Amino acid sequence: MHDLPPLARFGGLLATDLRDVTSDPAALDSTGFWAVTADFEGRLVCARFGDIRPDPVPAPVPGAWRGPEADEWTSSLGRAAYTAGVRRIREHIEAGEVYQANLCRVMSAPLPDPAGADVDALTALLARGNPAPYAGTIRLPAHGVEIATASPELYLRRTGRRVESGPIKGTGRTAADLLPKDHAENVMIVDLVRNDLGRVCATGSVTVPELCALEEHPGLVHLVSTVAGELAEGAGWPELLAATFPPGSVTGAPKSSALRIIEALETAPRGPYCGGIGWVDADRGTAELAVGIRTFWIDRTASGGPRLLFGTGAGITWGSDPDREWAETELKAARLLRVASGAVGADATGVTGVAGVAGGIGTPGTTDNATDKQTDESGRTVR
């Protein structure tokens, strides 16, 4: 199925009829509806689609997705290497080189049926097993992009000239698990995001409408803040991405120092994980890009055959305990890996074996009807 037609699915919309693919961020200021993915290492893929219609994530079809067995997942960093990395970051903090750095590991497993693997079928499972506000699919096999995300974190939202970011820092099973370290970590990253947006927003326009709000997600809770501003005159997508990428919540502070530490300690490229994933509607001046966390992607060029990959990590500060940080990476991965391996399956009423989780992402669509079609100024079909 790696020759399946291109599509993107976000927020209750399905995009088909691929028109253009480019790595030029200036295209996002032109016309049309674009699906966007930016790898953590900087590879940008922007795909313009011509047919955009309301279409909620369909119910999972039994057998449509065959994921890896639960015991086949391997990690780029084992527990000993990860906890040693946490201690090394604390040494960098003690030396005054950095205040916080995000240490990640990439998990992977062989696909049991590569020819039949379709990330949109995985998205259907994730929508029921781990619903998320910024979930979606980008399927561009010819361009090496096959992503299913269940991201809870907003990287960038645009409405005209207004831009918002929603960094997450602080994770626990319940609110009672959150420590003063989690709040301090969030505030540090909020300051970093303020500085990033300040580089491209009008002077005095950057604000923090919400600080350390508690959000509940399947199996865990997060502290989430909101940073907003008005883009400066003449600033567009190239300037906005240059000022803010990679996202601050998955790098550290100062960002340049954190990136050097990440490169030294991590043993595998992050790829779509910790990058940006979402959509841009250039005609309407709106966009929503998620931070690429809780994200699966297929690598069909991997040594030994196609593999499914997934990233997990934690923000490291002076107050970090190495074993607790490892446990946080396990917590973030556990539920998603069960979904991808079929241990959390959907039935007609919701989710088998996972109480209280049902339904999908986005909003219900309308009946596909030829009379609903119309063509907008960019030549795309909207329904």
Coordinates of C-alpha atoms in Angstrom, one line a residue:
M1 CA 0.0 0.0 0.0
H2 CA 3.0 2.3 -0.1
D3 CA 1.6 3.5 -3.5
L4 CA -1.6 4.7 -2.0
P5 CA -2.7 8.1 -3.2
P6 CA -1.4 11.2 -1.3
L7 CA -3.7 12.7 1.4
A8 CA -3.7 14.7 4.6
R9 CA -6.2 14.6 7.4
F10 CA -6.5 17.3 10.1
G11 CA -9.2 18.7 12.3
G12 CA -12.1 17.0 10.6
L13 CA -10.9 17.8 7.1
L14 CA -9.6 15.5 4.4
A15 CA -7.2 16.8 1.7
T16 CA -6.7 15.0 -1.6
D17 CA -5.8 15.8 -5.2
L18 CA -2.1 16.6 -4.7
R19 CA -1.0 19.7 -6.7
D20 CA 2.4 20.7 -5.6
V21 CA 5.2 19.7 -3.3
T22 CA 8.0 22.1 -2.2
S23 CA 10.5 22.8 0.5
D24 CA 10.2 26.5 0.1
P25 CA 8.3 28.0 3.2
A26 CA 7.5 31.1 1.1
A27 CA 4.9 28.9 -0.7
L28 CA 2.8 29.0 2.5
D29 CA 2.2 32.7 1.9
S30 CA 0.9 32.1 -1.6
T31 CA -2.5 30.3 -2.2
G32 CA -4.1 27.0 -1.5
F33 CA -4.4 24.5 1.4
W34 CA -1.0 23.0 2.4
A35 CA -0.1 20.0 4.5
V36 CA 3.2 20.7 6.2
T37 CA 5.8 18.6 8.0
A38 CA 9.2 19.9 9.2
D39 CA 11.7 17.3 10.5
F40 CA 13.6 18.3 13.7
E41 CA 16.7 18.3 11.6
G42 CA 15.2 20.9 9.3
R43 CA 13.8 19.0 6.3
L44 CA 10.6 20.8 5.2
V45 CA 7.9 19.3 3.0
C46 CA 4.9 21.4 2.0
A47 CA 2.2 19.7 -0.1
R48 CA -0.6 21.7 -1.7
F49 CA -3.9 19.8 -2.2
G50 CA -6.7 20.8 -4.5
D51 CA -9.7 19.0 -2.9
I52 CA -10.6 19.8 0.7
R53 CA -13.7 18.4 2.3
P54 CA -15.2 17.8 5.8
D55 CA -14.5 14.1 6.6
P56 CA -14.2 12.9 10.2
V57 CA -11.7 10.1 10.9
P58 CA -13.4 6.9 9.9
A59 CA -14.0 4.1 12.3
P60 CA -11.1 1.6 12.4
V61 CA -11.5 -1.4 10.0
P62 CA -10.5 -4.6 11.7
G63 CA -7.3 -5.8 10.2
A64 CA -6.6 -2.6 8.2
W65 CA -3.6 -1.8 10.4
R66 CA -1.1 -4.5 11.5
G67 CA 1.4 -3.0 13.9
P68 CA 4.5 -4.4 15.5
E69 CA 4.3 -6.9 18.3
A70 CA 4.7 -5.2 21.7
D71 CA 8.0 -6.9 22.4
E72 CA 9.6 -5.9 19.1
W73 CA 10.2 -2.2 20.0
T74 CA 13.8 -1.1 20.5
S75 CA 15.1 2.2 21.7
S76 CA 18.0 4.4 20.4
L77 CA 18.9 4.9 24.1
G78 CA 18.5 2.3 26.7
R79 CA 17.8 3.1 30.3
A80 CA 21.4 3.2 31.3
A81 CA 22.4 5.5 28.4
Y82 CA 19.4 7.7 29.0
T83 CA 19.9 8.2 32.7
A84 CA 23.6 8.8 32.0
G85 CA 22.5 11.5 29.5
V86 CA 20.4 13.1 32.2
R87 CA 23.3 13.3 34.6
R88 CA 25.5 14.8 31.8
I89 CA 22.9 17.5 31.2
R90 CA 22.9 18.3 34.9
E91 CA 26.7 18.8 34.6
H92 CA 26.1 21.2 31.7
I93 CA 23.6 23.1 33.9
E94 CA 26.0 23.2 36.8
A95 CA 28.6 24.7 34.5
G96 CA 26.2 27.4 33.4
E97 CA 26.0 26.3 29.8
V98 CA 22.2 25.6 29.7
Y99 CA 19.2 25.9 32.0
Q100 CA 17.2 23.1 30.4
A101 CA 17.7 20.5 27.6
N102 CA 15.2 18.1 26.2
L103 CA 16.7 14.5 26.0
C104 CA 14.9 12.2 23.6
R105 CA 15.1 8.7 22.3
V106 CA 13.6 7.1 19.2
M107 CA 11.8 3.8 19.3
S108 CA 11.4 1.6 16.3
A109 CA 10.0 -1.8 15.3
P110 CA 9.8 -3.8 12.1
L111 CA 6.5 -3.6 10.2
P112 CA 4.9 -7.1 10.0
D113 CA 3.2 -6.2 6.7
P114 CA 5.0 -3.3 5.0
A115 CA 3.1 -3.5 1.8
G116 CA -0.2 -3.2 3.6
A117 CA 0.9 -0.5 6.1
D118 CA -1.2 2.6 5.8
V119 CA -0.7 5.5 8.3
D120 CA -4.3 6.6 7.8
A121 CA -5.5 3.3 9.2
L122 CA -3.2 3.9 12.2
T123 CA -4.7 7.4 12.6
A124 CA -8.1 5.8 12.8
L125 CA -6.9 3.6 15.8
L126 CA -5.2 6.6 17.4
A127 CA -8.3 8.7 17.2
R128 CA -10.2 6.1 19.3
G129 CA -7.4 4.9 21.5
N130 CA -5.6 8.2 22.2
P131 CA -7.7 11.2 20.9
A132 CA -5.7 14.4 20.7
P133 CA -6.4 18.0 19.7
Y134 CA -3.8 18.2 16.9
A135 CA -4.0 14.7 15.6
G136 CA -3.7 14.0 11.9
T137 CA -2.2 12.2 8.9
I138 CA 0.2 13.2 6.1
R139 CA 0.6 10.4 3.5
L140 CA 3.1 11.3 0.7
P141 CA 4.8 8.0 0.0
A142 CA 6.6 9.2 -3.1
H143 CA 8.2 11.9 -0.9
G144 CA 9.1 9.7 2.0
V145 CA 6.5 11.1 4.3
E146 CA 4.1 8.8 6.1
I147 CA 3.1 10.3 9.4
A148 CA 0.3 9.6 11.9
T149 CA 0.3 12.0 14.9
A150 CA -1.7 12.2 18.1
S151 CA 0.0 15.4 19.2
P152 CA -1.5 17.3 22.2
E153 CA 0.8 20.3 21.7
L154 CA 0.4 23.5 19.6
Y155 CA 3.5 24.7 17.9
L156 CA 2.0 27.6 15.9
R157 CA -1.5 28.8 15.2
R158 CA -2.1 31.7 12.8
T159 CA -5.2 33.7 12.3
G160 CA -4.3 36.5 10.0
R161 CA -1.4 38.3 11.6
R162 CA -2.0 36.9 15.0
V163 CA 0.2 33.9 16.0
E164 CA 0.0 31.7 19.1
S165 CA 2.1 28.9 20.5
G166 CA 1.1 26.5 23.3
P167 CA 4.2 25.0 24.9
I168 CA 3.8 21.9 27.1
K169 CA 6.2 21.3 30.0
G170 CA 5.3 19.3 33.0
T171 CA 3.9 15.8 32.8
G172 CA 2.4 13.3 35.3
R173 CA -0.1 10.6 35.6
T174 CA -2.2 12.9 37.7
A175 CA -2.0 16.5 38.9
A176 CA -0.7 15.2 42.2
D177 CA 2.4 13.9 40.4
L178 CA 3.5 17.4 39.2
L179 CA 6.4 18.9 41.1
P180 CA 7.7 22.5 41.5
K181 CA 10.4 21.4 38.9
D182 CA 7.6 20.9 36.4
H183 CA 6.3 24.5 36.9
A184 CA 9.8 25.9 36.7
E185 CA 10.4 24.0 33.5
N186 CA 7.3 25.4 31.9
V187 CA 8.1 29.0 32.8
M188 CA 11.6 28.6 31.4
I189 CA 10.2 27.5 28.1
V190 CA 7.5 30.1 28.1
D191 CA 10.3 32.7 28.3
L192 CA 12.1 31.1 25.4
V193 CA 9.0 31.0 23.3
R194 CA 8.3 34.7 24.1
N195 CA 11.8 35.5 22.9
D196 CA 11.4 33.5 19.7
L197 CA 8.1 35.1 18.9
G198 CA 9.6 38.5 19.8
R199 CA 12.1 38.2 17.0
V200 CA 9.3 38.2 14.4
C201 CA 6.3 39.9 16.1
A202 CA 5.6 43.6 16.4
T203 CA 7.3 45.3 19.4
G204 CA 5.2 45.0 22.5
S205 CA 2.7 42.6 21.1
V206 CA 3.9 39.4 22.6
T207 CA 1.8 38.3 25.7
V208 CA 1.2 35.2 27.8
P209 CA -2.6 34.8 28.0
E210 CA -2.3 31.6 30.0
L211 CA 0.5 30.2 32.2
C212 CA 0.8 26.6 33.5
A213 CA -2.8 25.6 32.9
L214 CA -3.5 22.0 33.7
E215 CA -4.7 19.8 30.7
E216 CA -5.9 16.2 30.9
H217 CA -5.0 13.8 28.2
P218 CA -5.5 10.0 27.9
G219 CA -3.3 8.5 30.7
L220 CA -1.6 11.6 31.8
V221 CA -1.8 15.4 32.5
H222 CA 0.3 18.3 31.2
L223 CA 1.1 21.9 32.2
V224 CA 0.3 24.1 29.1
S225 CA 0.9 27.8 28.6
T226 CA -0.1 30.1 25.7
V227 CA 2.1 32.7 24.2
A228 CA 0.7 35.1 21.5
G229 CA 1.7 38.0 19.4
E230 CA 1.1 40.0 16.2
L231 CA 3.4 39.4 13.3
A232 CA 5.5 42.4 12.3
E233 CA 4.9 44.1 9.0
G234 CA 6.6 42.2 6.2
A235 CA 7.1 38.9 8.2
G236 CA 5.7 35.8 6.7
W237 CA 6.2 32.0 7.0
P238 CA 9.9 32.0 6.2
E239 CA 10.6 34.5 9.0
L240 CA 8.2 32.9 11.4
L241 CA 9.7 29.4 11.0
A242 CA 13.3 30.8 11.1
A243 CA 12.6 32.5 14.4
T244 CA 10.8 29.7 16.2
F245 CA 12.0 26.3 14.8
P246 CA 12.8 23.9 16.3
P247 CA 10.0 24.4 18.9
G248 CA 11.4 25.6 22.2
S249 CA 9.6 23.0 24.3
V250 CA 11.5 20.1 22.6
T251 CA 14.9 21.8 22.6
G252 CA 15.8 23.7 25.7
A253 CA 17.1 27.1 27.0
P254 CA 19.2 28.7 25.7
K255 CA 18.1 27.0 22.5
S256 CA 21.5 27.1 20.7
S257 CA 23.3 25.5 23.7
A258 CA 20.6 22.9 24.1
L259 CA 20.8 21.9 20.5
R260 CA 24.6 21.3 20.8
I261 CA 24.0 19.1 23.9
I262 CA 21.2 17.2 22.1
E263 CA 23.5 16.5 19.1
A264 CA 26.2 15.2 21.4
L265 CA 24.0 12.9 23.5
E266 CA 21.3 11.6 21.2
T267 CA 22.2 8.7 18.9
A268 CA 19.4 8.8 16.3
P269 CA 17.9 11.6 14.3
R270 CA 14.5 12.7 15.6
G271 CA 12.9 13.1 12.1
P272 CA 9.3 14.2 12.3
Y273 CA 9.4 13.7 16.1
C274 CA 9.7 17.1 17.7
G275 CA 9.4 18.9 14.4
G276 CA 6.2 20.6 13.1
I277 CA 3.2 18.9 11.6
G278 CA -0.1 20.4 10.4
W279 CA -1.8 22.6 7.8
V280 CA -1.7 26.0 6.4
D281 CA -4.7 27.6 4.5
A282 CA -3.0 30.4 2.6
D283 CA -6.2 31.7 1.1
R284 CA -7.8 32.3 4.5
G285 CA -4.7 33.2 6.4
T286 CA -5.1 30.5 8.9
A287 CA -2.9 27.6 10.1
E288 CA -2.3 25.1 12.8
L289 CA 1.0 23.3 13.2
A290 CA 1.5 20.9 16.1
V291 CA 4.7 20.0 17.8
G292 CA 5.5 16.5 16.4
I293 CA 5.2 14.6 19.7
R294 CA 3.2 11.4 20.2
T295 CA 3.9 10.8 16.5
F296 CA 4.5 7.7 14.4
W297 CA 6.2 7.6 11.1
I298 CA 7.2 4.9 8.6
D299 CA 10.8 4.6 7.3
R300 CA 10.7 2.4 4.3
T301 CA 14.5 2.8 3.6
A302 CA 15.6 1.5 7.0
S303 CA 18.3 -1.2 7.1
G304 CA 16.7 -4.6 7.5
G305 CA 13.4 -3.4 6.0
P306 CA 10.6 -0.9 6.7
R307 CA 10.1 0.1 10.3
L308 CA 7.6 2.1 12.3
L309 CA 9.2 4.8 14.5
F310 CA 8.0 6.8 17.5
G311 CA 9.8 9.3 19.7
T312 CA 9.7 10.0 23.4
G313 CA 11.6 12.3 25.7
A314 CA 11.7 14.6 28.7
G315 CA 12.9 18.1 29.7
I316 CA 15.9 18.0 31.9
T317 CA 16.6 20.7 34.5
W318 CA 18.9 20.9 37.6
G319 CA 16.0 19.4 39.6
S320 CA 15.7 16.3 37.4
D321 CA 16.0 12.8 38.8
P322 CA 17.5 10.5 36.1
D323 CA 15.2 7.5 37.0
R324 CA 12.1 9.8 37.1
E325 CA 12.9 11.3 33.7
W326 CA 13.3 7.8 32.2
A327 CA 9.9 6.9 33.7
E328 CA 8.4 10.0 32.2
T329 CA 9.6 8.9 28.7
E330 CA 8.0 5.5 29.4
L331 CA 4.7 7.0 30.5
K332 CA 4.5 9.2 27.3
A333 CA 5.1 6.2 25.1
A334 CA 3.3 3.4 26.8
R335 CA -0.3 4.0 25.7
L336 CA 0.6 5.0 22.1
L337 CA 2.7 1.9 21.6
R338 CA -0.1 -0.3 22.8
V339 CA -2.4 1.4 20.3
A340 CA 0.0 0.9 17.5
S341 CA 0.6 -2.7 18.4
G342 CA -3.1 -3.5 18.6
A343 CA -3.3 -3.9 22.4
V344 CA -5.8 -1.0 22.5
G345 CA -8.4 -1.7 19.9
A346 CA -11.6 0.0 18.9
D347 CA -15.0 -1.5 18.8
A348 CA -18.3 -0.1 17.9
T349 CA -18.7 1.7 21.3
G350 CA -15.2 3.1 21.6
V351 CA -12.1 1.4 22.9
T352 CA -11.7 -2.1 24.1
G353 CA -10.1 -2.3 27.5
V354 CA -9.6 1.5 27.9
A355 CA -12.4 3.0 29.9
G356 CA -13.6 6.5 29.2
V357 CA -12.0 7.0 25.8
A358 CA -14.1 7.1 22.7
G359 CA -14.7 9.0 19.6
G360 CA -12.3 10.7 17.2
I361 CA -10.7 14.0 16.4
G362 CA -12.2 17.0 14.6
T363 CA -15.8 17.7 14.0
P364 CA -18.5 15.6 12.2
G365 CA -18.4 16.1 8.4
T366 CA -21.3 16.6 6.0
T367 CA -22.6 14.1 3.5
D368 CA -20.4 14.0 0.4
N369 CA -22.7 15.5 -2.2
A370 CA -21.9 16.8 -5.7
T371 CA -24.0 19.8 -5.1
D372 CA -21.7 20.8 -2.1
K373 CA -18.7 21.3 -4.4
Q374 CA -17.3 24.7 -5.2
T375 CA -14.0 26.0 -6.5
D376 CA -12.2 28.8 -4.6
E377 CA -9.7 31.4 -5.9
S378 CA -6.8 29.0 -5.8
G379 CA -8.5 26.4 -7.9
R380 CA -9.0 23.9 -5.1
T381 CA -12.3 22.1 -4.6
V382 CA -14.0 22.7 -1.3
R383 CA -17.1 21.0 0.0

